[in-house]
XYZ file of N, CA and C in Angstrom:
273
model
N 42.561 -29.059 -14.306
C 43.064 -28.262 -13.075
C 42.696 -26.735 -13.107
N 42.912 -26.228 -14.344
C 43.185 -24.995 -14.469
C 41.095 -24.478 -13.850
N 40.580 -25.454 -14.676
C 38.838 -25.067 -14.481
C 38.621 -25.159 -12.991
N 38.920 -26.469 -12.504
C 38.571 -26.475 -10.894
C 39.087 -25.072 -10.271
N 40.620 -24.611 -10.622
C 40.771 -23.572 -9.542
C 39.856 -22.514 -9.731
N 39.799 -22.165 -11.282
C 38.772 -21.376 -11.692
C 37.236 -21.250 -11.026
N 36.584 -22.685 -10.882
C 35.515 -22.701 -10.313
C 35.592 -22.546 -8.823
N 36.777 -23.284 -8.150
C 36.744 -22.412 -7.035
C 36.990 -21.157 -6.298
N 37.489 -20.334 -7.199
C 37.908 -18.798 -6.985
C 36.558 -18.384 -7.018
N 35.824 -18.528 -7.809
C 34.342 -17.875 -8.639
C 33.558 -18.532 -7.405
N 33.500 -19.912 -6.909
C 32.476 -20.183 -5.597
C 33.089 -19.184 -4.579
N 33.955 -18.853 -4.178
C 34.517 -18.352 -3.015
C 34.384 -16.624 -3.031
N 34.239 -16.175 -4.664
C 33.860 -14.715 -4.489
C 32.112 -14.843 -4.503
N 31.816 -15.501 -5.027
C 30.435 -15.327 -5.059
C 29.860 -15.600 -3.415
N 30.221 -16.667 -2.993
C 29.765 -16.777 -1.271
C 30.261 -15.259 -0.563
N 31.374 -14.946 -0.967
C 31.499 -13.457 -0.280
C 30.606 -12.176 -0.488
N 30.506 -12.108 -1.596
C 29.420 -11.475 -2.138
C 27.947 -11.534 -1.771
N 27.689 -12.947 -1.353
C 26.029 -13.448 -0.849
C 26.117 -13.181 0.541
N 27.206 -13.209 1.225
C 27.280 -13.027 2.895
C 26.764 -12.370 3.327
N 27.256 -11.063 2.738
C 26.369 -9.502 3.840
C 24.396 -9.880 3.275
N 24.040 -10.106 2.198
C 22.749 -10.181 2.143
C 21.855 -11.299 2.913
N 22.728 -12.366 3.195
C 21.906 -13.309 3.601
C 22.324 -13.062 5.285
N 23.457 -12.295 5.491
C 23.062 -12.099 7.369
C 22.849 -10.721 7.778
N 21.929 -10.140 6.317
C 21.625 -8.931 6.726
C 20.523 -8.527 8.153
N 21.000 -7.682 8.571
C 19.634 -7.555 9.609
C 18.451 -6.802 9.631
N 16.966 -6.854 9.989
C 15.939 -6.329 9.619
C 16.067 -4.935 9.700
N 15.522 -3.534 8.991
C 15.857 -2.264 9.338
C 15.563 -1.818 10.342
N 16.344 -0.732 10.681
C 16.057 -0.410 12.269
C 14.783 0.682 12.155
N 13.978 1.159 11.543
C 13.020 1.670 11.764
C 12.135 1.256 12.607
N 11.559 2.007 12.928
C 10.255 1.940 14.510
C 8.876 2.453 14.249
N 8.396 2.423 14.979
C 6.553 2.593 15.296
C 7.045 3.836 15.759
N 7.885 4.608 16.704
C 8.330 6.019 16.461
C 8.727 6.474 15.631
N 9.440 6.424 14.767
C 9.612 6.639 13.410
C 8.616 7.285 12.707
N 7.874 6.369 12.549
C 6.415 6.684 11.762
C 5.700 7.294 12.443
N 5.261 7.506 13.720
C 4.417 8.457 14.579
C 5.240 9.795 14.505
N 6.187 9.801 14.741
C 7.174 11.513 14.840
C 6.359 11.819 13.451
N 6.849 11.131 12.273
C 6.885 11.525 10.858
C 5.491 11.915 10.775
N 4.453 11.392 11.052
C 3.393 11.282 10.826
C 2.748 13.135 11.434
N 3.247 13.379 12.983
C 3.403 14.370 13.796
C 3.375 15.477 13.327
N 5.243 15.146 12.463
C 5.507 16.242 12.062
C 5.028 16.934 10.688
N 4.551 15.870 9.715
C 3.735 16.496 9.093
C 2.318 17.004 8.796
N 1.928 17.427 10.138
C 1.176 17.821 10.646
C -0.646 17.121 11.219
N -0.468 15.405 11.197
C -1.470 14.825 12.092
C -1.496 14.975 13.353
N -2.589 14.630 14.080
C -2.567 14.289 15.365
C -2.353 12.174 15.586
N -1.589 12.311 16.600
C -1.015 11.056 16.495
C -1.694 10.256 17.707
N -2.890 9.504 17.375
C -3.828 8.992 18.566
C -3.188 7.363 18.819
N -4.674 7.017 19.698
C -4.058 5.359 19.703
C -4.034 4.587 18.225
N -5.109 5.122 17.544
C -5.116 4.384 16.425
C -3.808 4.407 15.200
N -3.463 5.560 15.239
C -2.444 6.006 14.245
C -1.032 5.155 15.006
N -1.004 5.172 16.680
C 0.193 4.301 17.143
C 0.003 2.814 17.047
N -1.702 2.524 16.833
C -1.672 0.635 16.663
C -1.345 0.765 15.294
N -1.362 1.616 14.376
C -1.146 1.224 12.746
C 0.671 1.339 12.397
N 1.020 2.105 13.416
C 2.506 2.089 13.504
C 3.048 1.000 13.624
N 2.831 0.381 14.713
C 3.270 -0.635 15.846
C 3.016 -1.945 14.888
N 1.937 -1.853 14.032
C 1.522 -2.991 13.061
C 2.433 -3.168 12.023
N 3.020 -1.909 11.622
C 4.071 -1.898 10.229
C 5.600 -2.372 10.830
N 5.680 -1.635 12.329
C 6.864 -2.281 12.638
C 7.346 -3.648 13.090
N 6.114 -4.485 13.063
C 6.263 -5.920 13.212
C 6.548 -6.510 12.535
N 7.791 -6.812 12.402
C 8.351 -7.928 11.587
C 7.836 -8.931 10.592
N 7.374 -8.962 9.159
C 6.738 -10.160 9.049
C 7.717 -10.354 7.225
N 7.397 -11.803 6.732
C 8.126 -11.996 5.329
C 6.934 -10.845 4.177
N 5.714 -11.306 4.826
C 5.075 -10.971 3.617
C 4.779 -9.397 2.942
N 4.894 -8.729 4.200
C 5.242 -7.458 3.898
C 3.561 -6.707 4.184
N 2.487 -8.005 4.846
C 1.409 -7.616 4.627
C 1.317 -6.337 6.069
N 1.819 -6.450 6.959
C 1.866 -5.612 8.140
C 2.002 -4.039 7.647
N 2.893 -3.919 6.694
C 3.288 -2.762 6.356
C 1.745 -2.339 5.386
N 1.194 -3.435 4.915
C 0.160 -2.732 3.732
C -1.117 -2.449 4.871
N -1.280 -3.264 5.969
C -2.105 -2.942 6.913
C -1.965 -1.528 7.236
N -1.127 -1.669 7.666
C -0.633 0.025 8.551
C -1.006 0.997 7.671
N -0.642 1.040 6.265
C -0.863 1.978 5.264
C -2.608 2.160 4.982
N -3.256 1.020 4.637
C -4.695 0.993 4.922
C -5.412 1.666 5.892
N -4.807 1.238 7.015
C -5.278 1.799 8.107
C -5.347 3.466 8.267
N -4.171 3.815 8.017
C -3.907 5.526 8.091
C -4.414 6.077 6.796
N -4.307 5.321 5.969
C -5.639 5.976 4.957
C -7.162 6.328 5.218
N -7.809 5.025 5.835
C -8.961 5.169 6.127
C -8.774 5.982 7.571
N -8.052 6.595 8.456
C -8.140 7.530 9.135
C -8.105 9.091 8.926
N -7.828 9.199 7.270
C -7.665 10.570 6.861
C -6.194 10.738 6.312
N -5.360 10.189 6.745
C -4.046 10.501 6.371
C -4.157 10.607 4.347
N -3.205 11.532 3.882
C -2.971 11.440 2.627
C -2.283 10.307 2.458
N -2.348 9.643 0.860
C -1.839 7.947 0.387
C -0.257 8.378 0.702
N 0.544 9.315 0.431
C 1.680 9.671 0.228
C 2.220 9.592 1.517
N 1.651 10.292 2.482
C 2.206 10.378 3.989
C 2.182 9.060 4.400
N 1.113 8.154 4.240
C 0.625 7.141 4.815
C 2.027 5.950 4.411
N 1.937 6.365 3.144
C 2.627 5.247 2.410
C 4.565 5.579 3.139
N 4.934 6.758 2.933
C 5.847 7.245 3.718
C 6.273 6.306 4.926
N 5.009 6.833 6.084
C 5.074 6.429 7.150
C 5.312 4.952 7.424
N 4.382 3.611 6.383
C 4.409 2.541 6.571
C 5.559 1.867 5.992
N 5.819 2.305 4.758
C 6.613 1.748 4.053
C 8.115 2.290 4.055
N 8.727 3.175 4.766
C 9.805 3.237 4.627
C 10.039 3.676 6.106
N 9.462 4.361 7.117
C 9.977 4.583 8.075
C 9.520 3.519 9.208
N 8.747 2.695 9.135
C 8.081 1.808 10.241
C 8.588 0.521 9.893
């Protein structure tokens, strides 16, 4: 009886701890955050940069959108550190 009660208690604790992880919403960063960051660090933000930031902000499970954003920005001449921040942290 005591083992059953302990198991039930542990199951309830685990469920309560896991709920915020399961129910978490996607990050609220946006394409605009990416673009503003790049503008603030001195880059001209045109249609190609906007398209890269838009791509990163589109949700996908694989993370490939953010990688495509990063590759696009680096190909446009954005420094790797700036592209990483813009695509992986802000978009």
